Short mmCIF file of C-alpha atoms in Angstrom, two decimals:
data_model
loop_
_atom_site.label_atom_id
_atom_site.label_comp_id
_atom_site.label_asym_id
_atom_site.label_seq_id
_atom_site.Cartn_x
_atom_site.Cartn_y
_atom_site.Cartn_z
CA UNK N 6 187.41 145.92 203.33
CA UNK N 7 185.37 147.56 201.31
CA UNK N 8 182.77 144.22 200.20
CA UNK N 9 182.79 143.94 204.70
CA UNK N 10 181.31 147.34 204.82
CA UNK N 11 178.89 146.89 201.68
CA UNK N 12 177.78 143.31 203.55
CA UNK N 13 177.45 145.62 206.58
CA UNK N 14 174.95 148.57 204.65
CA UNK N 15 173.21 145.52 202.77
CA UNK N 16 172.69 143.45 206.20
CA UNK N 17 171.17 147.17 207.62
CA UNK N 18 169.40 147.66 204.84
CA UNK N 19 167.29 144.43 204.50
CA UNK N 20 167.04 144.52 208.58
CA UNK N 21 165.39 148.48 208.30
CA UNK N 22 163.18 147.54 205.33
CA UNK N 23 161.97 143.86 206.55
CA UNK N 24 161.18 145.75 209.95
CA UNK N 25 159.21 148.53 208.20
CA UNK N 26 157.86 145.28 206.44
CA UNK N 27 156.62 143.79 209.12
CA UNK N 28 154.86 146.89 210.67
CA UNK N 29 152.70 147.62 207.41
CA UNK N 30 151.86 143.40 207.59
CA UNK N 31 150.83 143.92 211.26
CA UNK N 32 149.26 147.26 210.65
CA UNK N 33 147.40 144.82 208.03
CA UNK N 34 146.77 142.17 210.99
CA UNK N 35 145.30 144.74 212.97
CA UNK N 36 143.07 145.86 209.99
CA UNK N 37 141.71 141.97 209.34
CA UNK N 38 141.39 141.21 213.06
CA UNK N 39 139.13 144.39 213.81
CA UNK N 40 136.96 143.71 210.68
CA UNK N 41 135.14 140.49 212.68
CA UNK N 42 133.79 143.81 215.18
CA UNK N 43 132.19 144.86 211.87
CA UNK N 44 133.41 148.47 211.65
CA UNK N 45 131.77 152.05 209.91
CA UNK N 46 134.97 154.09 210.71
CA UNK N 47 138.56 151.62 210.92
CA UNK N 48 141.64 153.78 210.80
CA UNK N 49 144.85 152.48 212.32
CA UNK N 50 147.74 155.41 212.93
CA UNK N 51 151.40 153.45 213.08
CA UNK N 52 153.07 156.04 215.51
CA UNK N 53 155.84 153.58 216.15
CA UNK N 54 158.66 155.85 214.74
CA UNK N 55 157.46 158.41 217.56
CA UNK N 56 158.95 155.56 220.15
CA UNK N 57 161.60 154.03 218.42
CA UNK N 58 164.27 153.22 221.38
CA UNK N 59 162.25 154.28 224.48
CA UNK N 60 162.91 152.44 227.49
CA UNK N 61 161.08 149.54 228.58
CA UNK N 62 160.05 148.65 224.52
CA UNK N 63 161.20 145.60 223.23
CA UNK N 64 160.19 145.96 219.97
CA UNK N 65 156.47 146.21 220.04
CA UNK N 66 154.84 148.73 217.76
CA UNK N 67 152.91 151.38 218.63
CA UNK N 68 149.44 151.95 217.09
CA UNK N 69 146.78 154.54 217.22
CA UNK N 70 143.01 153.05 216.84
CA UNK N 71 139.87 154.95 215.45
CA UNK N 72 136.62 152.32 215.18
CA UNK N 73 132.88 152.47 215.08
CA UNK N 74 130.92 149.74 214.99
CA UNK N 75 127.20 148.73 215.78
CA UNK N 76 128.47 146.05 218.01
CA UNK N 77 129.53 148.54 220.40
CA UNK N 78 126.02 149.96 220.68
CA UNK N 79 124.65 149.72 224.43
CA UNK N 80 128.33 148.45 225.32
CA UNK N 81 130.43 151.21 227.93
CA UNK N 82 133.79 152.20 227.01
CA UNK N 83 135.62 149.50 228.73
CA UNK N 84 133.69 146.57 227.35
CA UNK N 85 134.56 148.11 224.11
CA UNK N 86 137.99 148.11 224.85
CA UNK N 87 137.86 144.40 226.01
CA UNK N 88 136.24 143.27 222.64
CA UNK N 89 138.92 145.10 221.06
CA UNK N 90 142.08 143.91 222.99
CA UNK N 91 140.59 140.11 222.86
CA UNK N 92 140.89 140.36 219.43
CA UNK N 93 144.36 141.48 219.83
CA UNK N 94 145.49 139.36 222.45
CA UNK N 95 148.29 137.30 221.05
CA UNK N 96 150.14 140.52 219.61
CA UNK N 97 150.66 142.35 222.68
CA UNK N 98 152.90 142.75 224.07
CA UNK N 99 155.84 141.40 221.55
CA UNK N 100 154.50 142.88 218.26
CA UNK N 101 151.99 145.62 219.68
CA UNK N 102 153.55 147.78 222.51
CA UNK N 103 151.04 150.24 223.14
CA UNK N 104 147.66 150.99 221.68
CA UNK N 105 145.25 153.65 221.71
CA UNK N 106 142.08 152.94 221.39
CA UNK N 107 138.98 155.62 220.38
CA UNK N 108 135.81 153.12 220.31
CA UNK N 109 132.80 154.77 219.42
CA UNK N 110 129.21 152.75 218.66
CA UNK N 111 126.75 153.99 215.90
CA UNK N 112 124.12 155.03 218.68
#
């Protein structure tokens, strides 16, 4: 009985740490992919834990975006956005759930 619950904590364990795991190498992802915009200012806020469980998430994290770049410059908020979000495209919506974006150019 007692090696059944220890496999039990072990298997919950492992699954907890692989998934916080997998957010920092996604939060690391996110990082890489937004570096071809050529940022000043790249901060990504992880506010997954926030969410954890809410309905209509399957599992997607939820990030918090802070980025300047000159490519932005003469570009209006949603064209930002797009340039951001095509970068992203194949992570939402199964790894990224929700994103906030603040997009700012160097103007």
């Amino acid at each position: 009985m007692q090696a059944l619950q220890l496999n039990l904590f072990a298997k919950h364990y492992l699954k907890k740490n692989q998934l916080k795991s997998d957010l920092m190498n996604l939060t690391e992802t996110i990082h890489n992919r937004l570096k071809t915009l050529s940022p000043t200012v790249l901060t990504i806020r992880d506010d997954s834990a926030q969410h954890k469980g809410h309905a209509g998430n399957t599992g997607g994290g939820h990030f918090h975006i802070v980025i300047q770049s000159a490519v932005f410059n003469g570009q209006n908020l949603v064209a930002r956005h797009r340039l951001i979000y095509a970068a992203l495209q194949d992570l939402i919506p199964q790894q990224i759930h929700a994103l906030s974006i603040d997009a700012k150019a160097l103007e």
